[in-house]
PDB file of C-alpha atoms and ligand atoms in Angstrom:
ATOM      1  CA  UNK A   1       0.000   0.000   0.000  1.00 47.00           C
ATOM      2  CA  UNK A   2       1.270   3.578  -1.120  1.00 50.00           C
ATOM      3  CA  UNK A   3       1.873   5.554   2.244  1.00 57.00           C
ATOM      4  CA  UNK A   4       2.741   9.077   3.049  1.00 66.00           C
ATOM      5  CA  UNK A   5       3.164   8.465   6.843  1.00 75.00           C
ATOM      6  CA  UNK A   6       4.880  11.238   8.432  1.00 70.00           C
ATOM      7  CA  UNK A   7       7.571  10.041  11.030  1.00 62.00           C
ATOM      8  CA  UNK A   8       5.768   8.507  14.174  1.00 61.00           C
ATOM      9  CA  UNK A   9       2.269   7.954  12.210  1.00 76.00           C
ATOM     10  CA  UNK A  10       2.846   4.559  11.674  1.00 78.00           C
ATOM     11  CA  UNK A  11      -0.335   2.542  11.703  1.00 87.00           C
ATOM     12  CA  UNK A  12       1.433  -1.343  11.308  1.00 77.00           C
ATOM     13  CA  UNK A  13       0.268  -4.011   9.903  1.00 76.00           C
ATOM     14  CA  UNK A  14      -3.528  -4.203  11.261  1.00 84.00           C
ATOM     15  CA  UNK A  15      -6.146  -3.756   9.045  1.00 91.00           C
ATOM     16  CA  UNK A  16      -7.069  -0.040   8.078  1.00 95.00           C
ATOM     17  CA  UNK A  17     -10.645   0.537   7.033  1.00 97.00           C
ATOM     18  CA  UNK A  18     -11.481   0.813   3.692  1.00 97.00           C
ATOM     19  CA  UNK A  19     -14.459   3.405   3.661  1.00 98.00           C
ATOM     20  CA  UNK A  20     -14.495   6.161   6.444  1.00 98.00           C
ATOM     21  CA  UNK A  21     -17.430   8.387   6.860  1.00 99.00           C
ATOM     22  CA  UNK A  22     -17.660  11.675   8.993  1.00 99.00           C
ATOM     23  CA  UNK A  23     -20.224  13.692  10.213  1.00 99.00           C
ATOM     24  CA  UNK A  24     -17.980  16.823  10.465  1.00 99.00           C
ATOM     25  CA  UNK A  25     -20.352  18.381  13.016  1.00 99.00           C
ATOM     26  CA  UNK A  26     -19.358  21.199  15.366  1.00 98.00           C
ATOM     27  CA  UNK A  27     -18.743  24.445  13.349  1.00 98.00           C
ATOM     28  CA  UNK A  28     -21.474  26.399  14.690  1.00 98.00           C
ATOM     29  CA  UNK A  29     -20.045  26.328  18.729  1.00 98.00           C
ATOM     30  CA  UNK A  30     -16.498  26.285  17.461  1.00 98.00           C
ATOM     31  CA  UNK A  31     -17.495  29.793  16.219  1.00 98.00           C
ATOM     32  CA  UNK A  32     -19.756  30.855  19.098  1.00 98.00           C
ATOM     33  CA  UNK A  33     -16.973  30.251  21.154  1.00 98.00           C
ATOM     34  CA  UNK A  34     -15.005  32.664  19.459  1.00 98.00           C
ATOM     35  CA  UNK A  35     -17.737  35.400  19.889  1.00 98.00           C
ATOM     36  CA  UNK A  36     -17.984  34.998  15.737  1.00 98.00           C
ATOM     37  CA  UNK A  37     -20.526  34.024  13.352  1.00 98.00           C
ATOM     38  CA  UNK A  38     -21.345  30.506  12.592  1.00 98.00           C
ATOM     39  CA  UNK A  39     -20.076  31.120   8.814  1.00 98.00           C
ATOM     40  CA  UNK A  40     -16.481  31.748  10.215  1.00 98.00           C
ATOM     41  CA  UNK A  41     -16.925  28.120  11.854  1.00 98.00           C
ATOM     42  CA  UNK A  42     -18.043  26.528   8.053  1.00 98.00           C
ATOM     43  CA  UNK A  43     -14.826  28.769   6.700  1.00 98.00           C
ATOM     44  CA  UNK A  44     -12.575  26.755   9.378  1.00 98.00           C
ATOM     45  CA  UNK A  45     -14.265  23.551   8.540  1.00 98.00           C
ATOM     46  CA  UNK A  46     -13.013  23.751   5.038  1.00 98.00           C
ATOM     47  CA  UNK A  47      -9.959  24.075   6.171  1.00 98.00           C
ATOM     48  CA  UNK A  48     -10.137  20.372   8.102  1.00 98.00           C
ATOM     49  CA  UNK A  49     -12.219  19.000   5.055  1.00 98.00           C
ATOM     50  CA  UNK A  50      -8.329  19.855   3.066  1.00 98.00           C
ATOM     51  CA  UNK A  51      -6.073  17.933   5.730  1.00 98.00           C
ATOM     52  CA  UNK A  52      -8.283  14.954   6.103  1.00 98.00           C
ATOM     53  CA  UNK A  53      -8.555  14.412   2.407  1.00 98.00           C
ATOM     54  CA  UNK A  54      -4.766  14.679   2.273  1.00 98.00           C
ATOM     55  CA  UNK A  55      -4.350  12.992   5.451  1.00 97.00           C
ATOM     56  CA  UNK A  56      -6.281   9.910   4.153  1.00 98.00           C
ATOM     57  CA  UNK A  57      -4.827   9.664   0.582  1.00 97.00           C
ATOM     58  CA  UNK A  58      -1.839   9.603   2.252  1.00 96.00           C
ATOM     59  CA  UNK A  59      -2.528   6.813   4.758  1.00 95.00           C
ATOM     60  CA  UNK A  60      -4.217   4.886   1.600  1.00 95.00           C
ATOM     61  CA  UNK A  61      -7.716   4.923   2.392  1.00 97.00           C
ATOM     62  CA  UNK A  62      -9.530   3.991  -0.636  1.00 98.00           C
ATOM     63  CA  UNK A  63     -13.405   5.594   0.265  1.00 98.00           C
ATOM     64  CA  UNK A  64     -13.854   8.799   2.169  1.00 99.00           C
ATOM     65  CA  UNK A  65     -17.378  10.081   2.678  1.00 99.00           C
ATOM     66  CA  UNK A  66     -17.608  13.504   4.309  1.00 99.00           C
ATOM     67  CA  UNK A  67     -21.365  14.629   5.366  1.00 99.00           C
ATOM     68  CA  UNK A  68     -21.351  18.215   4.181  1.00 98.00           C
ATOM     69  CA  UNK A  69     -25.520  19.122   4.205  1.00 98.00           C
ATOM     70  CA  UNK A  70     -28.515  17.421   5.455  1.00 99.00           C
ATOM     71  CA  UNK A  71     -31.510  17.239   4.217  1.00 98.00           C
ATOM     72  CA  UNK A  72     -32.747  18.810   7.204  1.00 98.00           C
ATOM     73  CA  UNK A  73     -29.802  21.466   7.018  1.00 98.00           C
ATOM     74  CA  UNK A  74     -32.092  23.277   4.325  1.00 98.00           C
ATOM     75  CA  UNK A  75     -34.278  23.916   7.499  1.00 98.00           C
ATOM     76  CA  UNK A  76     -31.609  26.368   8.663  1.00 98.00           C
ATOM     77  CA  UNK A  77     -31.659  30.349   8.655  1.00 98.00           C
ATOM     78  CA  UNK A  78     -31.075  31.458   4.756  1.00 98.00           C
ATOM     79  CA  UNK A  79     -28.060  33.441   5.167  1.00 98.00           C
ATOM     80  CA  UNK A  80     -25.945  30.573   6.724  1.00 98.00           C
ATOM     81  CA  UNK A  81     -27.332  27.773   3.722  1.00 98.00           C
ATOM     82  CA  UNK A  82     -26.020  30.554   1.505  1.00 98.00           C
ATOM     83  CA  UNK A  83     -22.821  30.591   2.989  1.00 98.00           C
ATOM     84  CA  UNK A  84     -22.344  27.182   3.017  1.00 98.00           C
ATOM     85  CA  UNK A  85     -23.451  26.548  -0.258  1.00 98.00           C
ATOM     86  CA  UNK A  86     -20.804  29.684  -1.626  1.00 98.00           C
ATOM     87  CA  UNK A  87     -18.403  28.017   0.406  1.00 98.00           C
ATOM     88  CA  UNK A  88     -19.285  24.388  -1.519  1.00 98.00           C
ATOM     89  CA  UNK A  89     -18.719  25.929  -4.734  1.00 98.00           C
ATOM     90  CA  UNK A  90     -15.025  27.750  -3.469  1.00 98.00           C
ATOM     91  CA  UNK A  91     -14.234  24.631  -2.027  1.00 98.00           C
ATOM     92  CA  UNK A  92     -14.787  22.553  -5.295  1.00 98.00           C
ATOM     93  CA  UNK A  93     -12.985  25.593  -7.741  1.00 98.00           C
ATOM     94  CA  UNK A  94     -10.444  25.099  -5.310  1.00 98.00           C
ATOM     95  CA  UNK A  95     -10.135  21.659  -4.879  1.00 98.00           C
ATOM     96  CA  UNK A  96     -10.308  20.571  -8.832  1.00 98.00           C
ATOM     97  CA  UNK A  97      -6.746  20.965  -9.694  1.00 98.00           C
ATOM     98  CA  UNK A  98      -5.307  18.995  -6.819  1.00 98.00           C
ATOM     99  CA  UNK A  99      -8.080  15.788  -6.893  1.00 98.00           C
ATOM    100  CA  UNK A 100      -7.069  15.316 -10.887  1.00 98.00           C
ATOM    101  CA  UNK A 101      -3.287  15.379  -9.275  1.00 98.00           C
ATOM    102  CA  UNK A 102      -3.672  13.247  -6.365  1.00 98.00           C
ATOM    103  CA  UNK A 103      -6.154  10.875  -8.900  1.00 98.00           C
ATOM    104  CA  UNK A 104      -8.792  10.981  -6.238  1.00 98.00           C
ATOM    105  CA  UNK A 105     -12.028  10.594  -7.566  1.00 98.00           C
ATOM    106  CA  UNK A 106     -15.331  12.639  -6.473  1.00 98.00           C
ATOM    107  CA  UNK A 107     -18.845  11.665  -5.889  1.00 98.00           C
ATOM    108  CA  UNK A 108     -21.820  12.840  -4.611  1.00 98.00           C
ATOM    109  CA  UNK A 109     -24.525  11.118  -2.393  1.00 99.00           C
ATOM    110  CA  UNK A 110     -27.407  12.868  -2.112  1.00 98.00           C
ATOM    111  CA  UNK A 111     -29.965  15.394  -4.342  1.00 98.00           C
ATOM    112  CA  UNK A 112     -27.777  17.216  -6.173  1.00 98.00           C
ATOM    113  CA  UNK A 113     -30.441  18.508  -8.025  1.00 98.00           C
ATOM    114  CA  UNK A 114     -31.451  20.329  -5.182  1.00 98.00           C
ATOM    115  CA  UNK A 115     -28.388  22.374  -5.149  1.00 98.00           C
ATOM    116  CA  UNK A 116     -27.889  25.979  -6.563  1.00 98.00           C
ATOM    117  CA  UNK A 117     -27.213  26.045 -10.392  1.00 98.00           C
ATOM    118  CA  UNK A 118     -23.638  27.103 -10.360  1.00 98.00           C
ATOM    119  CA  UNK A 119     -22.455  24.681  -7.528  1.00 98.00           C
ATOM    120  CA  UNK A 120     -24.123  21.840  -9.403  1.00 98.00           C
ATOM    121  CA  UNK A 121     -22.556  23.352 -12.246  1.00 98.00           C
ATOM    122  CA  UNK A 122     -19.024  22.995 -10.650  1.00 98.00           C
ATOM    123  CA  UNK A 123     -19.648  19.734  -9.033  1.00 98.00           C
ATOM    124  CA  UNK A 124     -20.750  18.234 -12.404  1.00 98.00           C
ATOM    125  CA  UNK A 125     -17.469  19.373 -14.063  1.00 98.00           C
ATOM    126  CA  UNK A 126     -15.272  18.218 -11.049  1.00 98.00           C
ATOM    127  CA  UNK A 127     -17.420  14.466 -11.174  1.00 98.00           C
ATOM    128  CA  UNK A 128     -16.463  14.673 -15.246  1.00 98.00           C
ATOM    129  CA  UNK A 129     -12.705  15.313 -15.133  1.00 98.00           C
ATOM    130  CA  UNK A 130     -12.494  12.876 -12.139  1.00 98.00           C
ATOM    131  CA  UNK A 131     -14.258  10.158 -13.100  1.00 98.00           C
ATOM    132  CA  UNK A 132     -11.238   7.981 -13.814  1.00 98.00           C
ATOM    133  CA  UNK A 133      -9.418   8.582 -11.065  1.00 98.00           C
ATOM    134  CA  UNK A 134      -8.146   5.559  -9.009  1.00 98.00           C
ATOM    135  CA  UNK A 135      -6.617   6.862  -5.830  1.00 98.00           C
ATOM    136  CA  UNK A 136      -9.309   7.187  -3.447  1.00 98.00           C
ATOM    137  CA  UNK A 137     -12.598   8.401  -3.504  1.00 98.00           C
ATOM    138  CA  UNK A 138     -13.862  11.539  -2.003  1.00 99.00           C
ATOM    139  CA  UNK A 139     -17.877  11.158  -1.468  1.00 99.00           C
ATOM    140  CA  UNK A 140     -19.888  14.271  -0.498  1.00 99.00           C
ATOM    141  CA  UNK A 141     -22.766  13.857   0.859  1.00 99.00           C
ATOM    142  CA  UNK A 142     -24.887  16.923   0.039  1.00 99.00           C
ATOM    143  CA  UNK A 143     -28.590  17.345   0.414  1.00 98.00           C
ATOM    144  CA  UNK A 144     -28.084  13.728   2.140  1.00 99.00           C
ATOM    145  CA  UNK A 145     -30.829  12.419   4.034  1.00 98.00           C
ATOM    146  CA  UNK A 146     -30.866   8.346   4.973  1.00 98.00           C
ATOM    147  CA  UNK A 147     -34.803   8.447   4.699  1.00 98.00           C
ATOM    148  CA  UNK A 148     -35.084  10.346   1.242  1.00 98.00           C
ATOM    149  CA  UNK A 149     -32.374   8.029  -0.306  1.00 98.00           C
ATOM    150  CA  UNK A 150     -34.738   4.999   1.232  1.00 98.00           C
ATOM    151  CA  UNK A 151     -37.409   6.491   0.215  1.00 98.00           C
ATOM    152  CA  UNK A 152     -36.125   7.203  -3.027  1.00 98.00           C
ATOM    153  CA  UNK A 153     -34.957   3.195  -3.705  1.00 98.00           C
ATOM    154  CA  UNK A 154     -38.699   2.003  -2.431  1.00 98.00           C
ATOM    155  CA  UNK A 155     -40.243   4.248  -4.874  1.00 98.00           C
ATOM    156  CA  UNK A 156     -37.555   2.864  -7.939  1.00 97.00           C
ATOM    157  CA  UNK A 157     -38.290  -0.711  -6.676  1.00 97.00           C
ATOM    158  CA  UNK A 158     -42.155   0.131  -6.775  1.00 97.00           C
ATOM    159  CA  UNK A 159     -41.967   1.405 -10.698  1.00 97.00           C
ATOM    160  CA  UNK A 160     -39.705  -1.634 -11.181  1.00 96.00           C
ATOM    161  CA  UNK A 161     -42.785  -3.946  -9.716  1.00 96.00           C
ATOM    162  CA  UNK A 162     -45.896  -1.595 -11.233  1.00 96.00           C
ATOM    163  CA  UNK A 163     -44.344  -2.410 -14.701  1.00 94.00           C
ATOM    164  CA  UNK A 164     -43.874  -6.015 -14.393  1.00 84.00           C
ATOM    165  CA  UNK A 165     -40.527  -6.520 -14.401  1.00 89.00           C
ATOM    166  CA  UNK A 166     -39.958  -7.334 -10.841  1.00 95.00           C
ATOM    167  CA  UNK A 167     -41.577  -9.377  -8.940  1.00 95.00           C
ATOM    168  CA  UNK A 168     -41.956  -8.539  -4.399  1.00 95.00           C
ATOM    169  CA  UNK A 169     -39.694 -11.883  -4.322  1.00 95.00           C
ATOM    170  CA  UNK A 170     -37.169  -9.917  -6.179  1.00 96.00           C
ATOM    171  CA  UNK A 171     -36.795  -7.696  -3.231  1.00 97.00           C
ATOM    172  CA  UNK A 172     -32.924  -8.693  -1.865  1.00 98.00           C
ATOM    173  CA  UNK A 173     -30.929  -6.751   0.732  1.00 98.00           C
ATOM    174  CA  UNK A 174     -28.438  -6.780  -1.758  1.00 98.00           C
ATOM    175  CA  UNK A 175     -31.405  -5.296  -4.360  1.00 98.00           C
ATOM    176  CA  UNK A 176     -32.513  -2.555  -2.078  1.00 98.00           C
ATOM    177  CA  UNK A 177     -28.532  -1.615  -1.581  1.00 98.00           C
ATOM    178  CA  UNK A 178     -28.046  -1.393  -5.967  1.00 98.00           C
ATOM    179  CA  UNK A 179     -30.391   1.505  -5.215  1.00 98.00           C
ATOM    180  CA  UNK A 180     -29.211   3.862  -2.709  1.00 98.00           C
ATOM    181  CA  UNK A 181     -27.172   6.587  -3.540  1.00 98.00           C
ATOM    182  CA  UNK A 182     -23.488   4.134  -2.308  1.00 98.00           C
ATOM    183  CA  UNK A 183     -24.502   1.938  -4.512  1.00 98.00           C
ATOM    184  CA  UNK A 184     -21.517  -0.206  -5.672  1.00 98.00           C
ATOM    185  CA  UNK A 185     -19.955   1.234  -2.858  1.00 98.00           C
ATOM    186  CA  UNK A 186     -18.559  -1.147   0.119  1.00 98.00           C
ATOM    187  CA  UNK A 187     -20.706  -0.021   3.874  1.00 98.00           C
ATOM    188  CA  UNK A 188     -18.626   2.295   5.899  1.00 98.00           C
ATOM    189  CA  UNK A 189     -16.148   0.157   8.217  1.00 98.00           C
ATOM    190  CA  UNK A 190     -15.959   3.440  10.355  1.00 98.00           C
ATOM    191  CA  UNK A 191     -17.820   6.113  10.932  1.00 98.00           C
ATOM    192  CA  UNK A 192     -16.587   8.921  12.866  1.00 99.00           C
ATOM    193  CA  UNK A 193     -18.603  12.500  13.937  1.00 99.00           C
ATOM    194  CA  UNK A 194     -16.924  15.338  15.858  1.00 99.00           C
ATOM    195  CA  UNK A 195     -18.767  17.396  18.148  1.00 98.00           C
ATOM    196  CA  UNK A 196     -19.900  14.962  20.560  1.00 98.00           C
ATOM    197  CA  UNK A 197     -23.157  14.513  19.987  1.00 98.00           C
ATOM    198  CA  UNK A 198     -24.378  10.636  20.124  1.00 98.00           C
ATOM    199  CA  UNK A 199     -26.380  10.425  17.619  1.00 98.00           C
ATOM    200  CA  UNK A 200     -26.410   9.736  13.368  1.00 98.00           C
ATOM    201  CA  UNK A 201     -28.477  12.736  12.235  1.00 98.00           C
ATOM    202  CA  UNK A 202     -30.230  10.704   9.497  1.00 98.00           C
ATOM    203  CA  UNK A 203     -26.161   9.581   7.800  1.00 99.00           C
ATOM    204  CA  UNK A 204     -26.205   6.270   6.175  1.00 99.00           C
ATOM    205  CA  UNK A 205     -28.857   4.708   8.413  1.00 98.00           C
ATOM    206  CA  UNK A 206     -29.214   1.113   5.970  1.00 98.00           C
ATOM    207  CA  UNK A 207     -24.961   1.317   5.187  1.00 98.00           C
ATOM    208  CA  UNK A 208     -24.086   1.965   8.897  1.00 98.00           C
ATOM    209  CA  UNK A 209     -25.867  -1.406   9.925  1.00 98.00           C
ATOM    210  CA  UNK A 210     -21.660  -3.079  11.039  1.00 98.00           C
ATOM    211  CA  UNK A 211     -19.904  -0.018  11.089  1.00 98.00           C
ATOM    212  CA  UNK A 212     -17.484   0.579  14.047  1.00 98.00           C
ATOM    213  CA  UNK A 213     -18.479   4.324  15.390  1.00 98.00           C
ATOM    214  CA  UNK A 214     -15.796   6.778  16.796  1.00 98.00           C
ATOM    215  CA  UNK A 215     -17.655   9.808  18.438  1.00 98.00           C
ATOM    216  CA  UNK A 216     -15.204  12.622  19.490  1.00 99.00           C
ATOM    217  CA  UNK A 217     -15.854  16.090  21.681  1.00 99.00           C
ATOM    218  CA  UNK A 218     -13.392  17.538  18.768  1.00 99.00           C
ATOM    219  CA  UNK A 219     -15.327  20.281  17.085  1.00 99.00           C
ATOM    220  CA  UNK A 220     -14.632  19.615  13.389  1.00 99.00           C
ATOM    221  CA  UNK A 221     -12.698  22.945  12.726  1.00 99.00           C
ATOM    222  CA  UNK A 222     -10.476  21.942  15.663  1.00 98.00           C
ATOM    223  CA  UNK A 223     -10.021  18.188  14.103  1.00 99.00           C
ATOM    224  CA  UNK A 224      -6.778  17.081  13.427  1.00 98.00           C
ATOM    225  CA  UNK A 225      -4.345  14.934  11.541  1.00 97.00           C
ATOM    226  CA  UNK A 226      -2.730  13.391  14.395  1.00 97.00           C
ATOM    227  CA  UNK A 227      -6.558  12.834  16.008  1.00 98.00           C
ATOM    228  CA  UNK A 228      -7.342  10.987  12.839  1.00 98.00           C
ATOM    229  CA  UNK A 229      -4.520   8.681  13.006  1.00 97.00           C
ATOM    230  CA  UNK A 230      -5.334   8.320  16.486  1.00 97.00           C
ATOM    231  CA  UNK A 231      -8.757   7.225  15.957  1.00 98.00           C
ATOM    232  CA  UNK A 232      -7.419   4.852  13.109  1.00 97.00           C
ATOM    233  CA  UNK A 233      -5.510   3.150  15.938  1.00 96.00           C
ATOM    234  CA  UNK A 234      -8.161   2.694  18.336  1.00 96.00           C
ATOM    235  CA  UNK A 235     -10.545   1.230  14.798  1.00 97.00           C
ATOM    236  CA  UNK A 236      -7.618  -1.099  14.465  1.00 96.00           C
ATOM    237  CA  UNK A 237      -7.527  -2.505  17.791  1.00 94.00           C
ATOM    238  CA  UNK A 238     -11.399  -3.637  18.010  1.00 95.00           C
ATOM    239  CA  UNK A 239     -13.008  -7.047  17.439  1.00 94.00           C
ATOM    240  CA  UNK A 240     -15.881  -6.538  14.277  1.00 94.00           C
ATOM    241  CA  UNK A 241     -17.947  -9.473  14.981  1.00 95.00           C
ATOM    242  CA  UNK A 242     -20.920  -9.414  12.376  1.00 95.00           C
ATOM    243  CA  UNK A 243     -23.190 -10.844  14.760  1.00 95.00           C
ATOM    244  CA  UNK A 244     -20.646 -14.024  14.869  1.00 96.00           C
ATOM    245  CA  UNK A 245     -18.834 -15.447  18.387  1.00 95.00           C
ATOM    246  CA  UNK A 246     -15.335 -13.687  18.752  1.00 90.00           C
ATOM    247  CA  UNK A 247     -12.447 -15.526  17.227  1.00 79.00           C
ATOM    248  CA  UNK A 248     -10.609 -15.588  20.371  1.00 71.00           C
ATOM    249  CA  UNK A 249     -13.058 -17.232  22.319  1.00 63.00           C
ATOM    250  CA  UNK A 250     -13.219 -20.994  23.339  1.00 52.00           C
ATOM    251  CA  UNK A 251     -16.020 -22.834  22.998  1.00 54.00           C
ATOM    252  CA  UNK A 252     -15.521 -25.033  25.685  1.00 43.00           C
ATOM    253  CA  UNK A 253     -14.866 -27.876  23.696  1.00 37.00           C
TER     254      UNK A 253
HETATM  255  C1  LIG B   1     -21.627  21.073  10.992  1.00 73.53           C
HETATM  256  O1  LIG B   1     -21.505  22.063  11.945  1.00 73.53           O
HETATM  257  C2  LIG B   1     -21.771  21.628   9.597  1.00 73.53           C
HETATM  258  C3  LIG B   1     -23.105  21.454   9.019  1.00 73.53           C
HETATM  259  C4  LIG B   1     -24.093  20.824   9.584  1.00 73.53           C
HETATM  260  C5  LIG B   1     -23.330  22.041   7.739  1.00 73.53           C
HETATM  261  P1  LIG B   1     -22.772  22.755  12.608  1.00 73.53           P
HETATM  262  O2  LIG B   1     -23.100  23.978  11.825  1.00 73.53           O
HETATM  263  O3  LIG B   1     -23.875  21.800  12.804  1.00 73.53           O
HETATM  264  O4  LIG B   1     -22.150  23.162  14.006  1.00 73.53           O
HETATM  265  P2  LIG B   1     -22.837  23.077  15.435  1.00 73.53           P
HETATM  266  O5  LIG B   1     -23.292  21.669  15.616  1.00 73.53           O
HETATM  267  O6  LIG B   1     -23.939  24.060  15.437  1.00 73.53           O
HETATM  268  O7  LIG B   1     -21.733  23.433  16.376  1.00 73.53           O
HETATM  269  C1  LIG B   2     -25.239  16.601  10.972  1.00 73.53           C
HETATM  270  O1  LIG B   2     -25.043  17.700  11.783  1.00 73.53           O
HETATM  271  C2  LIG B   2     -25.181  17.018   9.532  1.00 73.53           C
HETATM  272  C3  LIG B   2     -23.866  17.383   9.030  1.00 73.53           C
HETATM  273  C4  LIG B   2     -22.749  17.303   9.687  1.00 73.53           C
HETATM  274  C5  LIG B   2     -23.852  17.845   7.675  1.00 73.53           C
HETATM  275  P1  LIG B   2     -26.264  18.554  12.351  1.00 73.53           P
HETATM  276  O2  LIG B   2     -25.673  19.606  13.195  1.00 73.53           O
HETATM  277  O3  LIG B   2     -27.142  18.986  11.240  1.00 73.53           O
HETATM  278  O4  LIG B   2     -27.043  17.463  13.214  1.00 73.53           O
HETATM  279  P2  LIG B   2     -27.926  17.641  14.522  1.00 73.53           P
HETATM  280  O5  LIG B   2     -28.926  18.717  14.232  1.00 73.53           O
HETATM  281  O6  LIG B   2     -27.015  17.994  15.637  1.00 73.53           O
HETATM  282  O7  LIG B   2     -28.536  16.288  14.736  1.00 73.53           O
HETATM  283 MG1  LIG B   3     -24.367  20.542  14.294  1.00 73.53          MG
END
């Protein structure tokens, strides 16, 4: 595996995961505690959204999925979806040049269509010129609600069914999962969200059904490198059991 490790970052031999999700979570009270407005907290965010991309191309993660909007982040006051959306589109412009480098691919999970013109605009041309790319892949998930994409695959299954091509027997897990926004994409192995809260917020409810969780008081502009790698440590030290007895168990006979 092609690693960047930085002196003292080494992660051995253990298994790393393959797919990482965030809820990056925390920008709001990073900024109230600065007496400033919530937008500076988003601006600071972008900044960690830059080092953990870098951070886990280098370490040779192959799937990163970073939730950027909720569905229910619409809900917010105009001004700051404005800002956030602006800062999207920077981000992207931005960004471009050094994904095609760095032959990190982008995707999008979510309703795109429900984003402004010109950041859909960008986004499309940034999912173009990437599409090839190898590396890793950097998923956004924008607009992203677990119950809409659901939704969204019952309603695709139902069509399938009203025009006689499917029948209810057809219905798989493994159907259900072609239709979801990850499709084709392995589950998550970890899922991490900064800010503390305990909770998913409506992230990858079907995809998170095995994934290990990592929940840290970090608020996302505050997030680091080094806390990354540390949290990659603690993933690589835990048991995944899939509903199975532990490996390291007896029996008794
Ligand atoms: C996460 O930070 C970013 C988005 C949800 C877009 P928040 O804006 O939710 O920050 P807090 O949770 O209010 O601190
Ligand atoms: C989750 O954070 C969504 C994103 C990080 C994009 P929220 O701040 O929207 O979630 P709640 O409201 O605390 O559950
Ligand atoms: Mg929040």
């Amino acid at each position: 595996m092609k690693s960047n490790l930085m002196q003292g970052e080494s992660l051995g031999l253990k298994t790393l995961p393959r797919h990482i999700a965030i809820i990056m979570d925390g920008n709001g009270r990073w900024a109230k505690k600065r007496l400033m407005n919530r937008v500076r907290g988003h601006e600071q965010g972008s900044d960690t959204v830059r080092a953990i991309v870098t951070a886990s191309r280098e370490i040779g993660i192959k799937i990163l999925t970073l939730y950027a909007f909720s569905t229910e982040n619409w809900a917010r006051p105009e001004s700051e979806v404005k800002a956030l959306m602006g800062l999207l589109k920077k981000f992207i412009l931005a960004e471009r040049e050094d994904l095609q480098k760095n032959n990190i691919r982008l995707n999008v999970i979510g309703q795109k269509h429900r984003l402004p013109l010109d950041v859909c605009q960008e986004l499309d041309a940034t999912l173009e010129l990437t599409q090839n790319n190898e590396e890793m892949i950097l998923s956004l998930a924008l607009s992203y609600g677990s119950r809409e994409e659901l939704t969204m695959a019952m309603q695709k299954i139902a069509v399938k069914i009203a025009s006689k091509g499917l029948s209810p027997d057809d219905i798989t897990e493994d159907l259900v999962t072609a239709h979801l926004y990850t499709s084709g994409m392995p589950d998550p192995d970890l899922i991490i969200r900064t800010g503390g809260e305990y909770r998913l917020s409506n992230f990858l409810l079907w995809q998170a059904a095995y994934s290990e969780i990592y929940i840290t008081e970090t608020l996302w502009p505050d997030f680091t490198r080094d806390e990354f790698i540390e949290i990659l440590k603690n993933f690589q030290n835990r048991e995944r059991r899939f509903g199975k007895v532990s490996c390291n168990t007896s029996n008794g006979g």
